[in-house]
């Protein structure tokens, strides 16, 4: 895997991009070789702010800013090249990127925001941390990066949850039921 952690989404404060960079900064203290990737489009002025934040936290050199990815296939390649997917969103209902990560068996660490906790109603499928708690997210990532068995267990549970809730067959059944 090329990256330890991945962020994918709009580059704005409410989506938690600043928290992601702060998590990288905390992780770098114990693991100087941490590798992070960011996928998403970013206005130039905000990018400069994020870059300054990364330099201030001495972690910008650990972050690969990929930018906007033109195809979903290309995006999935970055997901597959990552050990963990972080969802530090501060305001969201249920990010589609969580479903995408679950589908391709990438463990997810997310804030308890919106409907995200619903993912764990039937057991632990993703790791949830308190909303806005950067240190808790960094600690959860650190534990998971050091435990490949837990990564596999979460990946498999999340994939099964995806199949049970979001698969094509399940969505088709719901669609037909809705029409009836």
mmCIF file with all atom_site columns, C-alpha atoms in Angstrom:
data_model
loop_
_atom_site.group_PDB
_atom_site.id
_atom_site.type_symbol
_atom_site.label_atom_id
_atom_site.label_alt_id
_atom_site.label_comp_id
_atom_site.label_asym_id
_atom_site.label_entity_id
_atom_site.label_seq_id
_atom_site.pdbx_PDB_ins_code
_atom_site.Cartn_x
_atom_site.Cartn_y
_atom_site.Cartn_z
_atom_site.occupancy
_atom_site.B_iso_or_equiv
_atom_site.pdbx_formal_charge
_atom_site.auth_seq_id
_atom_site.auth_comp_id
_atom_site.auth_asym_id
_atom_site.auth_atom_id
_atom_site.pdbx_PDB_model_num
ATOM 1   C CA . UNK A 1 1   ? 0.000   0.000  0.000   1.00 0.00 ? 1   UNK A CA 1
ATOM 2   C CA . UNK A 1 2   ? 1.335   3.416  -0.953  1.00 0.00 ? 2   UNK A CA 1
ATOM 3   C CA . UNK A 1 3   ? -0.506  5.446  1.678   1.00 0.00 ? 3   UNK A CA 1
ATOM 4   C CA . UNK A 1 4   ? -1.239  4.888  5.337   1.00 0.00 ? 4   UNK A CA 1
ATOM 5   C CA . UNK A 1 5   ? -4.272  7.176  5.364   1.00 0.00 ? 5   UNK A CA 1
ATOM 6   C CA . UNK A 1 6   ? -6.491  8.780  2.764   1.00 0.00 ? 6   UNK A CA 1
ATOM 7   C CA . UNK A 1 7   ? -8.897  11.733 2.679   1.00 0.00 ? 7   UNK A CA 1
ATOM 8   C CA . UNK A 1 8   ? -11.316 12.111 -0.194  1.00 0.00 ? 8   UNK A CA 1
ATOM 9   C CA . UNK A 1 9   ? -13.815 14.940 -0.430  1.00 0.00 ? 9   UNK A CA 1
ATOM 10  C CA . UNK A 1 10  ? -14.416 18.614 -0.872  1.00 0.00 ? 10  UNK A CA 1
ATOM 11  C CA . UNK A 1 11  ? -11.716 20.835 0.527   1.00 0.00 ? 11  UNK A CA 1
ATOM 12  C CA . UNK A 1 12  ? -13.616 22.848 3.078   1.00 0.00 ? 12  UNK A CA 1
ATOM 13  C CA . UNK A 1 13  ? -13.578 23.219 6.820   1.00 0.00 ? 13  UNK A CA 1
ATOM 14  C CA . UNK A 1 14  ? -16.954 21.506 7.323   1.00 0.00 ? 14  UNK A CA 1
ATOM 15  C CA . UNK A 1 15  ? -15.660 18.362 5.601   1.00 0.00 ? 15  UNK A CA 1
ATOM 16  C CA . UNK A 1 16  ? -12.798 18.136 8.089   1.00 0.00 ? 16  UNK A CA 1
ATOM 17  C CA . UNK A 1 17  ? -9.805  18.620 5.806   1.00 0.00 ? 17  UNK A CA 1
ATOM 18  C CA . UNK A 1 18  ? -8.086  20.750 8.445   1.00 0.00 ? 18  UNK A CA 1
ATOM 19  C CA . UNK A 1 19  ? -8.705  18.027 11.026  1.00 0.00 ? 19  UNK A CA 1
ATOM 20  C CA . UNK A 1 20  ? -7.181  15.480 8.635   1.00 0.00 ? 20  UNK A CA 1
ATOM 21  C CA . UNK A 1 21  ? -4.000  17.544 8.365   1.00 0.00 ? 21  UNK A CA 1
ATOM 22  C CA . UNK A 1 22  ? -3.929  17.909 12.156  1.00 0.00 ? 22  UNK A CA 1
ATOM 23  C CA . UNK A 1 23  ? -4.254  14.115 12.492  1.00 0.00 ? 23  UNK A CA 1
ATOM 24  C CA . UNK A 1 24  ? -1.278  13.682 10.139  1.00 0.00 ? 24  UNK A CA 1
ATOM 25  C CA . UNK A 1 25  ? 0.664   16.147 12.295  1.00 0.00 ? 25  UNK A CA 1
ATOM 26  C CA . UNK A 1 26  ? -0.081  14.149 15.452  1.00 0.00 ? 26  UNK A CA 1
ATOM 27  C CA . UNK A 1 27  ? 0.737   10.827 13.802  1.00 0.00 ? 27  UNK A CA 1
ATOM 28  C CA . UNK A 1 28  ? 4.053   12.127 12.483  1.00 0.00 ? 28  UNK A CA 1
ATOM 29  C CA . UNK A 1 29  ? 5.297   12.721 16.017  1.00 0.00 ? 29  UNK A CA 1
ATOM 30  C CA . UNK A 1 30  ? 5.428   8.949  16.597  1.00 0.00 ? 30  UNK A CA 1
ATOM 31  C CA . UNK A 1 31  ? 5.787   7.819  13.002  1.00 0.00 ? 31  UNK A CA 1
ATOM 32  C CA . UNK A 1 32  ? 7.929   10.249 10.969  1.00 0.00 ? 32  UNK A CA 1
ATOM 33  C CA . UNK A 1 33  ? 7.404   8.214  7.792   1.00 0.00 ? 33  UNK A CA 1
ATOM 34  C CA . UNK A 1 34  ? 3.579   8.372  7.845   1.00 0.00 ? 34  UNK A CA 1
ATOM 35  C CA . UNK A 1 35  ? 2.179   8.702  4.316   1.00 0.00 ? 35  UNK A CA 1
ATOM 36  C CA . UNK A 1 36  ? -1.094  10.486 3.696   1.00 0.00 ? 36  UNK A CA 1
ATOM 37  C CA . UNK A 1 37  ? -3.011  11.328 0.540   1.00 0.00 ? 37  UNK A CA 1
ATOM 38  C CA . UNK A 1 38  ? -5.688  13.922 -0.154  1.00 0.00 ? 38  UNK A CA 1
ATOM 39  C CA . UNK A 1 39  ? -8.101  13.634 -3.082  1.00 0.00 ? 39  UNK A CA 1
ATOM 40  C CA . UNK A 1 40  ? -10.289 16.587 -3.974  1.00 0.00 ? 40  UNK A CA 1
ATOM 41  C CA . UNK A 1 41  ? -10.437 19.915 -5.692  1.00 0.00 ? 41  UNK A CA 1
ATOM 42  C CA . UNK A 1 42  ? -9.310  22.948 -3.741  1.00 0.00 ? 42  UNK A CA 1
ATOM 43  C CA . UNK A 1 43  ? -9.458  26.691 -4.426  1.00 0.00 ? 43  UNK A CA 1
ATOM 44  C CA . UNK A 1 44  ? -5.941  28.166 -4.626  1.00 0.00 ? 44  UNK A CA 1
ATOM 45  C CA . UNK A 1 45  ? -6.337  30.467 -1.622  1.00 0.00 ? 45  UNK A CA 1
ATOM 46  C CA . UNK A 1 46  ? -7.626  27.663 0.619   1.00 0.00 ? 46  UNK A CA 1
ATOM 47  C CA . UNK A 1 47  ? -4.902  25.314 -0.645  1.00 0.00 ? 47  UNK A CA 1
ATOM 48  C CA . UNK A 1 48  ? -2.281  27.868 0.416   1.00 0.00 ? 48  UNK A CA 1
ATOM 49  C CA . UNK A 1 49  ? -3.877  27.981 3.877   1.00 0.00 ? 49  UNK A CA 1
ATOM 50  C CA . UNK A 1 50  ? -3.809  24.153 4.107   1.00 0.00 ? 50  UNK A CA 1
ATOM 51  C CA . UNK A 1 51  ? -0.204  24.118 2.944   1.00 0.00 ? 51  UNK A CA 1
ATOM 52  C CA . UNK A 1 52  ? 0.722   26.652 5.651   1.00 0.00 ? 52  UNK A CA 1
ATOM 53  C CA . UNK A 1 53  ? -1.075  24.505 8.237   1.00 0.00 ? 53  UNK A CA 1
ATOM 54  C CA . UNK A 1 54  ? 0.850   21.448 7.069   1.00 0.00 ? 54  UNK A CA 1
ATOM 55  C CA . UNK A 1 55  ? 4.175   23.281 7.297   1.00 0.00 ? 55  UNK A CA 1
ATOM 56  C CA . UNK A 1 56  ? 3.265   24.663 10.716  1.00 0.00 ? 56  UNK A CA 1
ATOM 57  C CA . UNK A 1 57  ? 2.595   21.102 11.915  1.00 0.00 ? 57  UNK A CA 1
ATOM 58  C CA . UNK A 1 58  ? 5.775   19.841 10.173  1.00 0.00 ? 58  UNK A CA 1
ATOM 59  C CA . UNK A 1 59  ? 3.805   17.269 8.197   1.00 0.00 ? 59  UNK A CA 1
ATOM 60  C CA . UNK A 1 60  ? 3.279   18.771 4.733   1.00 0.00 ? 60  UNK A CA 1
ATOM 61  C CA . UNK A 1 61  ? 6.065   16.616 3.272   1.00 0.00 ? 61  UNK A CA 1
ATOM 62  C CA . UNK A 1 62  ? 4.119   13.542 4.460   1.00 0.00 ? 62  UNK A CA 1
ATOM 63  C CA . UNK A 1 63  ? 1.017   14.505 2.476   1.00 0.00 ? 63  UNK A CA 1
ATOM 64  C CA . UNK A 1 64  ? 0.526   13.793 -1.201  1.00 0.00 ? 64  UNK A CA 1
ATOM 65  C CA . UNK A 1 65  ? -2.032  16.241 -2.545  1.00 0.00 ? 65  UNK A CA 1
ATOM 66  C CA . UNK A 1 66  ? -3.579  14.462 -5.509  1.00 0.00 ? 66  UNK A CA 1
ATOM 67  C CA . UNK A 1 67  ? -6.212  17.063 -6.344  1.00 0.00 ? 67  UNK A CA 1
ATOM 68  C CA . UNK A 1 68  ? -9.292  16.412 -8.424  1.00 0.00 ? 68  UNK A CA 1
ATOM 69  C CA . UNK A 1 69  ? -9.510  12.899 -9.857  1.00 0.00 ? 69  UNK A CA 1
ATOM 70  C CA . UNK A 1 70  ? -11.352 12.709 -13.180 1.00 0.00 ? 70  UNK A CA 1
ATOM 71  C CA . UNK A 1 71  ? -12.771 9.189  -13.000 1.00 0.00 ? 71  UNK A CA 1
ATOM 72  C CA . UNK A 1 72  ? -14.197 6.984  -10.307 1.00 0.00 ? 72  UNK A CA 1
ATOM 73  C CA . UNK A 1 73  ? -11.873 4.215  -11.440 1.00 0.00 ? 73  UNK A CA 1
ATOM 74  C CA . UNK A 1 74  ? -8.842  6.410  -10.776 1.00 0.00 ? 74  UNK A CA 1
ATOM 75  C CA . UNK A 1 75  ? -10.255 7.356  -7.384  1.00 0.00 ? 75  UNK A CA 1
ATOM 76  C CA . UNK A 1 76  ? -10.758 3.686  -6.466  1.00 0.00 ? 76  UNK A CA 1
ATOM 77  C CA . UNK A 1 77  ? -7.121  3.015  -7.346  1.00 0.00 ? 77  UNK A CA 1
ATOM 78  C CA . UNK A 1 78  ? -6.099  5.545  -4.691  1.00 0.00 ? 78  UNK A CA 1
ATOM 79  C CA . UNK A 1 79  ? -8.487  3.931  -2.202  1.00 0.00 ? 79  UNK A CA 1
ATOM 80  C CA . UNK A 1 80  ? -6.937  0.536  -2.932  1.00 0.00 ? 80  UNK A CA 1
ATOM 81  C CA . UNK A 1 81  ? -3.469  2.019  -2.455  1.00 0.00 ? 81  UNK A CA 1
ATOM 82  C CA . UNK A 1 82  ? -4.374  3.140  1.087   1.00 0.00 ? 82  UNK A CA 1
ATOM 83  C CA . UNK A 1 83  ? -4.444  1.250  4.367   1.00 0.00 ? 83  UNK A CA 1
ATOM 84  C CA . UNK A 1 84  ? -7.130  3.383  6.053   1.00 0.00 ? 84  UNK A CA 1
ATOM 85  C CA . UNK A 1 85  ? -9.767  5.886  4.995   1.00 0.00 ? 85  UNK A CA 1
ATOM 86  C CA . UNK A 1 86  ? -10.463 8.829  7.311   1.00 0.00 ? 86  UNK A CA 1
ATOM 87  C CA . UNK A 1 87  ? -13.783 10.668 7.420   1.00 0.00 ? 87  UNK A CA 1
ATOM 88  C CA . UNK A 1 88  ? -13.281 13.696 9.687   1.00 0.00 ? 88  UNK A CA 1
ATOM 89  C CA . UNK A 1 89  ? -16.395 15.429 8.379   1.00 0.00 ? 89  UNK A CA 1
ATOM 90  C CA . UNK A 1 90  ? -17.917 17.863 10.830  1.00 0.00 ? 90  UNK A CA 1
ATOM 91  C CA . UNK A 1 91  ? -21.244 18.292 9.015   1.00 0.00 ? 91  UNK A CA 1
ATOM 92  C CA . UNK A 1 92  ? -22.683 15.534 6.856   1.00 0.00 ? 92  UNK A CA 1
ATOM 93  C CA . UNK A 1 93  ? -25.568 13.107 6.681   1.00 0.00 ? 93  UNK A CA 1
ATOM 94  C CA . UNK A 1 94  ? -23.878 9.990  5.327   1.00 0.00 ? 94  UNK A CA 1
ATOM 95  C CA . UNK A 1 95  ? -20.881 10.467 3.033   1.00 0.00 ? 95  UNK A CA 1
ATOM 96  C CA . UNK A 1 96  ? -20.927 8.301  -0.084  1.00 0.00 ? 96  UNK A CA 1
ATOM 97  C CA . UNK A 1 97  ? -17.180 7.849  0.292   1.00 0.00 ? 97  UNK A CA 1
ATOM 98  C CA . UNK A 1 98  ? -17.822 5.641  3.329   1.00 0.00 ? 98  UNK A CA 1
ATOM 99  C CA . UNK A 1 99  ? -19.837 3.264  1.162   1.00 0.00 ? 99  UNK A CA 1
ATOM 100 C CA . UNK A 1 100 ? -17.121 3.329  -1.478  1.00 0.00 ? 100 UNK A CA 1
ATOM 101 C CA . UNK A 1 101 ? -14.412 2.470  1.068   1.00 0.00 ? 101 UNK A CA 1
ATOM 102 C CA . UNK A 1 102 ? -16.520 -0.336 2.550   1.00 0.00 ? 102 UNK A CA 1
ATOM 103 C CA . UNK A 1 103 ? -17.181 -1.777 -0.907  1.00 0.00 ? 103 UNK A CA 1
ATOM 104 C CA . UNK A 1 104 ? -13.495 -2.078 -1.706  1.00 0.00 ? 104 UNK A CA 1
ATOM 105 C CA . UNK A 1 105 ? -12.593 -3.250 1.820   1.00 0.00 ? 105 UNK A CA 1
ATOM 106 C CA . UNK A 1 106 ? -10.682 -0.244 3.147   1.00 0.00 ? 106 UNK A CA 1
ATOM 107 C CA . UNK A 1 107 ? -11.098 0.212  6.932   1.00 0.00 ? 107 UNK A CA 1
ATOM 108 C CA . UNK A 1 108 ? -12.788 3.499  7.888   1.00 0.00 ? 108 UNK A CA 1
ATOM 109 C CA . UNK A 1 109 ? -12.186 5.796  10.847  1.00 0.00 ? 109 UNK A CA 1
ATOM 110 C CA . UNK A 1 110 ? -14.849 8.493  11.133  1.00 0.00 ? 110 UNK A CA 1
ATOM 111 C CA . UNK A 1 111 ? -16.303 11.108 13.430  1.00 0.00 ? 111 UNK A CA 1
ATOM 112 C CA . UNK A 1 112 ? -19.683 10.388 15.012  1.00 0.00 ? 112 UNK A CA 1
ATOM 113 C CA . UNK A 1 113 ? -21.507 12.824 12.737  1.00 0.00 ? 113 UNK A CA 1
ATOM 114 C CA . UNK A 1 114 ? -24.962 12.774 11.191  1.00 0.00 ? 114 UNK A CA 1
ATOM 115 C CA . UNK A 1 115 ? -26.024 9.231  10.300  1.00 0.00 ? 115 UNK A CA 1
ATOM 116 C CA . UNK A 1 116 ? -22.517 7.792  10.261  1.00 0.00 ? 116 UNK A CA 1
ATOM 117 C CA . UNK A 1 117 ? -23.016 5.966  13.615  1.00 0.00 ? 117 UNK A CA 1
ATOM 118 C CA . UNK A 1 118 ? -25.857 3.992  11.987  1.00 0.00 ? 118 UNK A CA 1
ATOM 119 C CA . UNK A 1 119 ? -23.141 2.018  10.189  1.00 0.00 ? 119 UNK A CA 1
ATOM 120 C CA . UNK A 1 120 ? -22.329 0.311  13.492  1.00 0.00 ? 120 UNK A CA 1
ATOM 121 C CA . UNK A 1 121 ? -25.893 -0.471 14.615  1.00 0.00 ? 121 UNK A CA 1
ATOM 122 C CA . UNK A 1 122 ? -25.312 -4.212 14.142  1.00 0.00 ? 122 UNK A CA 1
ATOM 123 C CA . UNK A 1 123 ? -21.681 -4.377 15.263  1.00 0.00 ? 123 UNK A CA 1
ATOM 124 C CA . UNK A 1 124 ? -18.420 -2.620 14.589  1.00 0.00 ? 124 UNK A CA 1
ATOM 125 C CA . UNK A 1 125 ? -18.041 -2.024 10.862  1.00 0.00 ? 125 UNK A CA 1
ATOM 126 C CA . UNK A 1 126 ? -16.065 1.211  11.092  1.00 0.00 ? 126 UNK A CA 1
ATOM 127 C CA . UNK A 1 127 ? -14.161 2.893  13.906  1.00 0.00 ? 127 UNK A CA 1
ATOM 128 C CA . UNK A 1 128 ? -16.075 5.843  15.334  1.00 0.00 ? 128 UNK A CA 1
ATOM 129 C CA . UNK A 1 129 ? -14.479 8.628  17.355  1.00 0.00 ? 129 UNK A CA 1
ATOM 130 C CA . UNK A 1 130 ? -16.009 11.626 19.070  1.00 0.00 ? 130 UNK A CA 1
ATOM 131 C CA . UNK A 1 131 ? -17.056 14.463 16.798  1.00 0.00 ? 131 UNK A CA 1
ATOM 132 C CA . UNK A 1 132 ? -14.164 16.886 16.322  1.00 0.00 ? 132 UNK A CA 1
ATOM 133 C CA . UNK A 1 133 ? -11.725 14.961 18.535  1.00 0.00 ? 133 UNK A CA 1
ATOM 134 C CA . UNK A 1 134 ? -8.517  15.047 16.505  1.00 0.00 ? 134 UNK A CA 1
ATOM 135 C CA . UNK A 1 135 ? -6.431  13.298 19.167  1.00 0.00 ? 135 UNK A CA 1
ATOM 136 C CA . UNK A 1 136 ? -8.932  10.446 19.406  1.00 0.00 ? 136 UNK A CA 1
ATOM 137 C CA . UNK A 1 137 ? -8.915  10.014 15.619  1.00 0.00 ? 137 UNK A CA 1
ATOM 138 C CA . UNK A 1 138 ? -5.104  9.982  15.559  1.00 0.00 ? 138 UNK A CA 1
ATOM 139 C CA . UNK A 1 139 ? -5.027  7.407  18.371  1.00 0.00 ? 139 UNK A CA 1
ATOM 140 C CA . UNK A 1 140 ? -7.529  5.166  16.555  1.00 0.00 ? 140 UNK A CA 1
ATOM 141 C CA . UNK A 1 141 ? -5.488  5.401  13.346  1.00 0.00 ? 141 UNK A CA 1
ATOM 142 C CA . UNK A 1 142 ? -2.279  4.601  15.209  1.00 0.00 ? 142 UNK A CA 1
ATOM 143 C CA . UNK A 1 143 ? -3.832  1.477  16.738  1.00 0.00 ? 143 UNK A CA 1
ATOM 144 C CA . UNK A 1 144 ? -5.257  0.290  13.420  1.00 0.00 ? 144 UNK A CA 1
ATOM 145 C CA . UNK A 1 145 ? -2.046  0.883  11.482  1.00 0.00 ? 145 UNK A CA 1
ATOM 146 C CA . UNK A 1 146 ? -0.290  -1.380 13.974  1.00 0.00 ? 146 UNK A CA 1
ATOM 147 C CA . UNK A 1 147 ? -2.872  -4.175 13.798  1.00 0.00 ? 147 UNK A CA 1
ATOM 148 C CA . UNK A 1 148 ? -3.313  -5.750 10.372  1.00 0.00 ? 148 UNK A CA 1
ATOM 149 C CA . UNK A 1 149 ? -5.673  -8.401 11.796  1.00 0.00 ? 149 UNK A CA 1
ATOM 150 C CA . UNK A 1 150 ? -8.033  -5.703 13.081  1.00 0.00 ? 150 UNK A CA 1
ATOM 151 C CA . UNK A 1 151 ? -7.822  -3.994 9.686   1.00 0.00 ? 151 UNK A CA 1
ATOM 152 C CA . UNK A 1 152 ? -8.885  -7.247 7.991   1.00 0.00 ? 152 UNK A CA 1
ATOM 153 C CA . UNK A 1 153 ? -11.675 -7.839 10.495  1.00 0.00 ? 153 UNK A CA 1
ATOM 154 C CA . UNK A 1 154 ? -13.075 -4.318 10.035  1.00 0.00 ? 154 UNK A CA 1
ATOM 155 C CA . UNK A 1 155 ? -12.712 -4.508 6.256   1.00 0.00 ? 155 UNK A CA 1
ATOM 156 C CA . UNK A 1 156 ? -14.642 -7.760 6.074   1.00 0.00 ? 156 UNK A CA 1
ATOM 157 C CA . UNK A 1 157 ? -17.381 -6.576 8.475   1.00 0.00 ? 157 UNK A CA 1
ATOM 158 C CA . UNK A 1 158 ? -17.750 -3.305 6.559   1.00 0.00 ? 158 UNK A CA 1
ATOM 159 C CA . UNK A 1 159 ? -17.903 -5.126 3.225   1.00 0.00 ? 159 UNK A CA 1
ATOM 160 C CA . UNK A 1 160 ? -20.627 -7.436 4.558   1.00 0.00 ? 160 UNK A CA 1
ATOM 161 C CA . UNK A 1 161 ? -22.550 -4.425 5.860   1.00 0.00 ? 161 UNK A CA 1
ATOM 162 C CA . UNK A 1 162 ? -22.227 -2.825 2.428   1.00 0.00 ? 162 UNK A CA 1
ATOM 163 C CA . UNK A 1 163 ? -23.543 -5.974 0.741   1.00 0.00 ? 163 UNK A CA 1
ATOM 164 C CA . UNK A 1 164 ? -26.463 -6.192 3.188   1.00 0.00 ? 164 UNK A CA 1
ATOM 165 C CA . UNK A 1 165 ? -27.436 -2.524 2.923   1.00 0.00 ? 165 UNK A CA 1
ATOM 166 C CA . UNK A 1 166 ? -26.206 -1.044 -0.352  1.00 0.00 ? 166 UNK A CA 1
ATOM 167 C CA . UNK A 1 167 ? -25.719 -3.824 -2.893  1.00 0.00 ? 167 UNK A CA 1
ATOM 168 C CA . UNK A 1 168 ? -27.375 -3.580 -6.289  1.00 0.00 ? 168 UNK A CA 1
ATOM 169 C CA . UNK A 1 169 ? -29.818 -6.370 -5.356  1.00 0.00 ? 169 UNK A CA 1
ATOM 170 C CA . UNK A 1 170 ? -30.764 -4.679 -2.088  1.00 0.00 ? 170 UNK A CA 1
ATOM 171 C CA . UNK A 1 171 ? -31.280 -1.299 -3.749  1.00 0.00 ? 171 UNK A CA 1
ATOM 172 C CA . UNK A 1 172 ? -33.306 -2.862 -6.561  1.00 0.00 ? 172 UNK A CA 1
ATOM 173 C CA . UNK A 1 173 ? -35.554 -4.570 -4.007  1.00 0.00 ? 173 UNK A CA 1
ATOM 174 C CA . UNK A 1 174 ? -36.046 -1.264 -2.178  1.00 0.00 ? 174 UNK A CA 1
ATOM 175 C CA . UNK A 1 175 ? -36.797 0.528  -5.439  1.00 0.00 ? 175 UNK A CA 1
ATOM 176 C CA . UNK A 1 176 ? -39.411 -2.041 -6.447  1.00 0.00 ? 176 UNK A CA 1
ATOM 177 C CA . UNK A 1 177 ? -40.911 -2.017 -2.950  1.00 0.00 ? 177 UNK A CA 1
ATOM 178 C CA . UNK A 1 178 ? -41.189 1.763  -3.133  1.00 0.00 ? 178 UNK A CA 1
ATOM 179 C CA . UNK A 1 179 ? -43.148 1.551  -6.373  1.00 0.00 ? 179 UNK A CA 1
ATOM 180 C CA . UNK A 1 180 ? -45.483 -1.070 -4.932  1.00 0.00 ? 180 UNK A CA 1
#
